[in-house]
């Protein structure tokens, strides 16, 4: 067994990867029941927020993420894993304040509840951004490059199964429940699961802090050096454009399905099962192809699929018996394309963009 200061071998890393898979699966349940996905959008709609206010809420998490580059030096000194575990845990307690939302709404009305929810999301997003700053170098160390594509695929299969189970359960709760109480039930469950995931993540090795005696360039110099890397800059531009385009459209699909297509809240949540099934049946294939042929062909193919989604949604018949099955099929195809993009860009980042020493 390796000592604390001895780098882990690939065999030792692989033995501990099930903990990472379990943590990611639990985290999938957390974010589906709390701040991300259809449940949260329907929750905001139930609060009486309009589309513009919902858009502001959804923009807060990525907006706060801009603090990550400035936190990187501190994260390196504090420890990648230590930072992740600390702030991944704090975010659960921050989001628990959301359970007081019905009381705030009853006492102060819709206008005040908007600022209440926004404040929680900002602090939550800050904790998340700091945690993820430590997560990427830690994951790069914990997962051997030789199996990274296959691991991402297998991990995606596990998180997809978790997502399907959670989505089916959430759909049932939303269908049989009424008002805000159904969302409070789901969020409480998500917070408990999130706390368990923190303990599970703590079992994954690696992510030690940088030695204080190591000779490294300053953080600002390192950022300038990175921006002189043409491959890195092109990757950031591509990732940014795809993320903005996809988020701007997909974020409002649940509202489009309820208000324009005519699906019930429960059926809209159930559409996520189609997305997860598409990801599940294609995940291992995408991982194998990425390791065999590289990430770029998959990135290009997945972008084509994502571009076909908006016109497909617009062609769904309104208030028809065929609306749900057609929407479900489109969600299935979306799952295939979304996972292909996720596997390919993550693998490209770790294998082709980031230097081996996380510098």
mmCIF file with all atom_site columns, N, CA and C in Angstrom, residues 17 21 36 58 65 88 97 108 131 144 153 175 195 219 251 253 298 304 332 347 350:
data_model
loop_
_atom_site.group_PDB
_atom_site.id
_atom_site.type_symbol
_atom_site.label_atom_id
_atom_site.label_alt_id
_atom_site.label_comp_id
_atom_site.label_asym_id
_atom_site.label_entity_id
_atom_site.label_seq_id
_atom_site.pdbx_PDB_ins_code
_atom_site.Cartn_x
_atom_site.Cartn_y
_atom_site.Cartn_z
_atom_site.occupancy
_atom_site.B_iso_or_equiv
_atom_site.pdbx_formal_charge
_atom_site.auth_seq_id
_atom_site.auth_comp_id
_atom_site.auth_asym_id
_atom_site.auth_atom_id
_atom_site.pdbx_PDB_model_num
ATOM 1  N N  . UNK A 1 17  ? -12.193 3.981  -7.823  1.00 0.00 ? 17  UNK A N  1
ATOM 2  C CA . UNK A 1 17  ? -13.115 4.682  -8.715  1.00 0.00 ? 17  UNK A CA 1
ATOM 3  C C  . UNK A 1 17  ? -14.591 4.425  -8.413  1.00 0.00 ? 17  UNK A C  1
ATOM 4  N N  . UNK A 1 21  ? -17.885 7.015  -8.721  1.00 0.00 ? 21  UNK A N  1
ATOM 5  C CA . UNK A 1 21  ? -19.128 6.722  -9.443  1.00 0.00 ? 21  UNK A CA 1
ATOM 6  C C  . UNK A 1 21  ? -20.330 6.878  -8.514  1.00 0.00 ? 21  UNK A C  1
ATOM 7  N N  . UNK A 1 36  ? -31.387 22.224 -10.317 1.00 0.00 ? 36  UNK A N  1
ATOM 8  C CA . UNK A 1 36  ? -31.216 22.051 -11.761 1.00 0.00 ? 36  UNK A CA 1
ATOM 9  C C  . UNK A 1 36  ? -32.333 21.191 -12.327 1.00 0.00 ? 36  UNK A C  1
ATOM 10 N N  . UNK A 1 58  ? -31.870 31.216 -13.560 1.00 0.00 ? 58  UNK A N  1
ATOM 11 C CA . UNK A 1 58  ? -31.075 30.179 -14.215 1.00 0.00 ? 58  UNK A CA 1
ATOM 12 C C  . UNK A 1 58  ? -29.703 30.694 -14.632 1.00 0.00 ? 58  UNK A C  1
ATOM 13 N N  . UNK A 1 65  ? -19.946 31.512 -11.591 1.00 0.00 ? 65  UNK A N  1
ATOM 14 C CA . UNK A 1 65  ? -18.803 30.651 -11.900 1.00 0.00 ? 65  UNK A CA 1
ATOM 15 C C  . UNK A 1 65  ? -17.568 31.389 -12.369 1.00 0.00 ? 65  UNK A C  1
ATOM 16 N N  . UNK A 1 88  ? -18.560 21.608 -1.131  1.00 0.00 ? 88  UNK A N  1
ATOM 17 C CA . UNK A 1 88  ? -19.650 20.741 -1.605  1.00 0.00 ? 88  UNK A CA 1
ATOM 18 C C  . UNK A 1 88  ? -20.603 20.450 -0.452  1.00 0.00 ? 88  UNK A C  1
ATOM 19 N N  . UNK A 1 97  ? -31.944 26.516 3.065   1.00 0.00 ? 97  UNK A N  1
ATOM 20 C CA . UNK A 1 97  ? -32.725 27.728 3.325   1.00 0.00 ? 97  UNK A CA 1
ATOM 21 C C  . UNK A 1 97  ? -33.900 27.852 2.360   1.00 0.00 ? 97  UNK A C  1
ATOM 22 N N  . UNK A 1 108 ? -44.339 37.908 2.643   1.00 0.00 ? 108 UNK A N  1
ATOM 23 C CA . UNK A 1 108 ? -43.854 39.101 1.935   1.00 0.00 ? 108 UNK A CA 1
ATOM 24 C C  . UNK A 1 108 ? -44.272 39.186 0.464   1.00 0.00 ? 108 UNK A C  1
ATOM 25 N N  . UNK A 1 131 ? -15.931 24.850 -5.122  1.00 0.00 ? 131 UNK A N  1
ATOM 26 C CA . UNK A 1 131 ? -15.749 23.399 -5.036  1.00 0.00 ? 131 UNK A CA 1
ATOM 27 C C  . UNK A 1 131 ? -15.290 22.817 -6.368  1.00 0.00 ? 131 UNK A C  1
ATOM 28 N N  . UNK A 1 144 ? -7.095  7.471  -14.333 1.00 0.00 ? 144 UNK A N  1
ATOM 29 C CA . UNK A 1 144 ? -6.022  7.257  -15.319 1.00 0.00 ? 144 UNK A CA 1
ATOM 30 C C  . UNK A 1 144 ? -6.478  7.652  -16.721 1.00 0.00 ? 144 UNK A C  1
ATOM 31 N N  . UNK A 1 153 ? -17.906 7.058  -19.609 1.00 0.00 ? 153 UNK A N  1
ATOM 32 C CA . UNK A 1 153 ? -19.077 6.364  -20.140 1.00 0.00 ? 153 UNK A CA 1
ATOM 33 C C  . UNK A 1 153 ? -19.768 5.534  -19.062 1.00 0.00 ? 153 UNK A C  1
ATOM 34 N N  . UNK A 1 175 ? -47.161 14.930 -9.717  1.00 0.00 ? 175 UNK A N  1
ATOM 35 C CA . UNK A 1 175 ? -48.501 14.644 -10.226 1.00 0.00 ? 175 UNK A CA 1
ATOM 36 C C  . UNK A 1 175 ? -49.531 14.497 -9.108  1.00 0.00 ? 175 UNK A C  1
ATOM 37 N N  . UNK A 1 195 ? -25.913 15.469 1.176   1.00 0.00 ? 195 UNK A N  1
ATOM 38 C CA . UNK A 1 195 ? -25.017 15.311 2.325   1.00 0.00 ? 195 UNK A CA 1
ATOM 39 C C  . UNK A 1 195 ? -24.345 13.940 2.320   1.00 0.00 ? 195 UNK A C  1
ATOM 40 N N  . UNK A 1 219 ? 0.107   33.180 -10.530 1.00 0.00 ? 219 UNK A N  1
ATOM 41 C CA . UNK A 1 219 ? -1.188  32.810 -11.091 1.00 0.00 ? 219 UNK A CA 1
ATOM 42 C C  . UNK A 1 219 ? -1.510  33.644 -12.327 1.00 0.00 ? 219 UNK A C  1
ATOM 43 N N  . UNK A 1 251 ? -33.214 25.616 -21.267 1.00 0.00 ? 251 UNK A N  1
ATOM 44 C CA . UNK A 1 251 ? -33.717 26.055 -19.966 1.00 0.00 ? 251 UNK A CA 1
ATOM 45 C C  . UNK A 1 251 ? -35.221 26.291 -19.974 1.00 0.00 ? 251 UNK A C  1
ATOM 46 N N  . UNK A 1 253 ? -37.441 24.810 -22.144 1.00 0.00 ? 253 UNK A N  1
ATOM 47 C CA . UNK A 1 253 ? -38.201 23.713 -22.741 1.00 0.00 ? 253 UNK A CA 1
ATOM 48 C C  . UNK A 1 253 ? -39.344 23.253 -21.835 1.00 0.00 ? 253 UNK A C  1
ATOM 49 N N  . UNK A 1 298 ? -16.467 13.116 -32.208 1.00 0.00 ? 298 UNK A N  1
ATOM 50 C CA . UNK A 1 298 ? -17.695 13.010 -31.424 1.00 0.00 ? 298 UNK A CA 1
ATOM 51 C C  . UNK A 1 298 ? -18.238 14.398 -31.095 1.00 0.00 ? 298 UNK A C  1
ATOM 52 N N  . UNK A 1 304 ? -24.093 18.657 -34.231 1.00 0.00 ? 304 UNK A N  1
ATOM 53 C CA . UNK A 1 304 ? -25.125 18.538 -35.274 1.00 0.00 ? 304 UNK A CA 1
ATOM 54 C C  . UNK A 1 304 ? -26.450 18.101 -34.664 1.00 0.00 ? 304 UNK A C  1
ATOM 55 N N  . UNK A 1 332 ? -35.261 11.527 -26.169 1.00 0.00 ? 332 UNK A N  1
ATOM 56 C CA . UNK A 1 332 ? -34.361 10.377 -26.293 1.00 0.00 ? 332 UNK A CA 1
ATOM 57 C C  . UNK A 1 332 ? -33.164 10.723 -27.180 1.00 0.00 ? 332 UNK A C  1
ATOM 58 N N  . UNK A 1 347 ? -13.368 14.650 -21.999 1.00 0.00 ? 347 UNK A N  1
ATOM 59 C CA . UNK A 1 347 ? -12.167 13.881 -22.325 1.00 0.00 ? 347 UNK A CA 1
ATOM 60 C C  . UNK A 1 347 ? -11.143 14.762 -23.030 1.00 0.00 ? 347 UNK A C  1
ATOM 61 N N  . UNK A 1 350 ? -9.308  16.998 -20.422 1.00 0.00 ? 350 UNK A N  1
ATOM 62 C CA . UNK A 1 350 ? -8.348  16.331 -19.552 1.00 0.00 ? 350 UNK A CA 1
ATOM 63 C C  . UNK A 1 350 ? -7.170  15.726 -20.315 1.00 0.00 ? 350 UNK A C  1
#
